[in-house]
Amino acid sequence: MAAKDSETLSEQPETPFHDLDHYLAIPRVSGLALSPDGGRLVTTVATLNAKGTEYCTALWEVDPSGAQQARRITRSAKGEAGAVFAANGDLYFTSARPDPESPDADPVNALWVLPAGGGEARVALSRAGGISKVSAARDADALVVTAAVLAGSTGEDNDEDRRKARKDNKVAAILHSGYPVRYWDADLGPEQPRLFAVEPGEQPEAGKPTTVDAAPQLLLRNLTPDAGSRLRDAESVVSPDGRTIYSSLTKPLANADSRTVLVAIDVATGARTVLLDTEDVNYFPGPISPDNRSLVVISESDTTPFAAPQVKLHLLDVAGEAAEGQAAGENALTPLARDWDRWGKPAAWLPDGSALLVTADEDGASPVFLIRVAGDRGEAAGVTRLTPDAAAYTDIVVAPDGRSAYALRSSYEFPAEPVRIDLDGGGAVRLPAPAERPQYKGTLERVEATAADGARVPAYLALPDGASAASPAPLLLWIHGGPLGSWNAWTWRWNPWLLVARGYAVLLPDPALSTGYGQDYIQRGWGAWGKAPFTDLMAVTDAVVRRPDIDEARTAAMGGSFGGYMANWVAGHTDRFKAIVTHASLWAFDQFGPTTDAAQYWLKEMTAEMALENSPHLHVENIRTPMLVIHGDKDYRVPIGEGLRLWYELLAKSGLAADENGETDHRFLYFPDENHWILQPQHAKIWYGVVEHFLARNLLDKDLPVPDELGL
């Protein structure tokens, strides 16, 4: 046994990033819910199943004080997610695990409850179409769920019958009368989301013996029966008193266009009032003040070919809402942090209503900020950064005493973990987490360059141990997607430490169009993707390859989505790189715009002339760098036609076109059942394995094997 243990230890990888199976097994934390008394903090943890084929989620309880180790509170093969505390302390969540009281029923994503006093979780509500989300009022016994119904259903029983008929007859056809018809990887329809109030049904039969925990069956009351498809992708919040739901709602416009308006839904009657409806502006609800009087509103202007969107925060007085059907208008909004040049994401109010916590991208981080609100609900008194570290914060909840908040924090040094934030002095303390931080080998630096127009171009540089003038590291330029985004948080899909473990340095720049550097920085690249974003990337690459610990002769460029577009553009405009990896990438703008799942958005962003000027496919003859093309067939945001056309034109027209024997240095990794991302664990393993093979072949002159599962 000792010899076997010694052998096992000797085979253990140096870090999880030195072995893809170990990397995939790292637990993944998401979401936070805090009990009304502040004593219980619950998060969701995804772990790899025994076969390594999918992730299963479970709920874990984290001690807010930091004294006790985290403990798992649910366990099933189907997993649990979407935890929400009710006002009485009961914990609600959704799960498709079988109901022990209905073992013969087909499992659906049902609403479960774990009583505040302890005991087993039980099904609170189940329906044929499942439950997608649950929300709870903070101060009242009120639950609201989001669930899908077939468009023509007249009630819950009729909806169940219609679903059974489609399933039994193997009907998948969908008849559309509007736009859009697809979203990311989902075929829209015939289901449509609705908001339901959860209410008690009939009491148990009078006089019939039962246990003391017997409760009436819960029923659903449809609050939005006439919403049609307008609640798809809606954001909704419930007021603390449980009387009102504030929601975004899609408003159809002429020529297959749309915009998002803000509505209030009275829970008692289902009456819907349009609060904000302004041409060329989209509205979304943020958190509601503890006194139910002020709603945070996020506005996002429509893009034009010449102006990037602007995202702003406001307060809306909802104590005296407009009459039904009458919009309040922009004049009813009070600006929050009018002069703050960041795109704030409102998270939570302080319990006394004196301030609001928000996050925003900020120079390679996404900190927590506090915005003080004047007592008369006037303009904010200022913005204060609470978390000084270079990390990204999400899922913020505030303790009842207002002295602390809790959040998930991540950076390029560690994945998401629960922390407690001191709201008086600032800073965050890590709480005992469901999993330890994975250790990596290497160092992380903040670097920058100066663009041709004088703009600062910042980046992260991840370096392998041992990189030096005597042993310079090959460099990988990673270009982020979006393009409205930033390299500022841990990512499982584009994780630099996997390639650092193989000896590469990884450069993660934020070129023009990136968020966290102000509106002007975004505008620099608007409508001209092949200009400032490209020259910024080249400038920061130039600066980094001048370092003695970087090998300028061995470099590659990689990116996905917009980053894949930029990789394609780079390939057609420079031969400086030894290899290009392009994932889910935009290639031909003459076909992309009308075929993406959100053509109404894309076609506002560039004129036809601008799109043609910035289309990579027109430069295919200039491509002399080996390219690895990666695409999933279920990608509706960047449809598979982009990847198929890119692949054909590389083989037919590029400087490395297929020879008389059909041979080429280009490669195409195709996933028939993946979407814009690569979600299946074993497919992620294939992705990284093929990328490593391609890079080694072209940068290191090594012939590493491709994964056996490819059957080659």
JSON list of C-alpha atoms in Angstrom, two decimals, residues 51 65 86 145 181 205 219 242 255 302 420 428 436 455 461 463 530 536 591 602 636 653:
[
{"chain": "A", "resi": 51, "resn": "LYS", "atom": "CA", "xyz": [-17.51, 10.35, -15.48]},
{"chain": "A", "resi": 65, "resn": "SER", "atom": "CA", "xyz": [-18.73, 35.51, 10.41]},
{"chain": "A", "resi": 86, "resn": "ALA", "atom": "CA", "xyz": [-38.03, 34.15, 1.78]},
{"chain": "A", "resi": 145, "resn": "VAL", "atom": "CA", "xyz": [-41.64, 32.85, -10.23]},
{"chain": "A", "resi": 181, "resn": "VAL", "atom": "CA", "xyz": [-36.41, 33.63, -33.57]},
{"chain": "A", "resi": 205, "resn": "GLU", "atom": "CA", "xyz": [-59.15, 18.23, 4.05]},
{"chain": "A", "resi": 219, "resn": "LEU", "atom": "CA", "xyz": [-50.81, 27.56, -6.90]},
{"chain": "A", "resi": 242, "resn": "GLY", "atom": "CA", "xyz": [-44.12, 42.35, -2.30]},
{"chain": "A", "resi": 255, "resn": "ASN", "atom": "CA", "xyz": [-38.78, 46.80, -39.47]},
{"chain": "A", "resi": 302, "resn": "ASP", "atom": "CA", "xyz": [-29.30, 52.77, -28.75]},
{"chain": "A", "resi": 420, "resn": "ARG", "atom": "CA", "xyz": [-17.13, 39.92, 3.51]},
{"chain": "A", "resi": 428, "resn": "ALA", "atom": "CA", "xyz": [-12.70, 42.54, 1.79]},
{"chain": "A", "resi": 436, "resn": "GLU", "atom": "CA", "xyz": [-9.47, 25.96, -1.69]},
{"chain": "A", "resi": 455, "resn": "ALA", "atom": "CA", "xyz": [-3.96, 56.67, -25.44]},
{"chain": "A", "resi": 461, "resn": "LEU", "atom": "CA", "xyz": [0.88, 39.66, -18.59]},
{"chain": "A", "resi": 463, "resn": "LEU", "atom": "CA", "xyz": [4.56, 34.78, -17.17]},
{"chain": "A", "resi": 530, "resn": "GLY", "atom": "CA", "xyz": [-9.96, 47.35, -37.74]},
{"chain": "A", "resi": 536, "resn": "ASP", "atom": "CA", "xyz": [-3.72, 49.22, -29.84]},
{"chain": "A", "resi": 591, "resn": "GLN", "atom": "CA", "xyz": [-23.50, 37.85, -44.27]},
{"chain": "A", "resi": 602, "resn": "TRP", "atom": "CA", "xyz": [-25.92, 44.70, -35.15]},
{"chain": "A", "resi": 636, "resn": "TYR", "atom": "CA", "xyz": [-26.58, 31.56, -33.03]},
{"chain": "A", "resi": 653, "resn": "LYS", "atom": "CA", "xyz": [-7.89, 31.87, -51.42]}
]
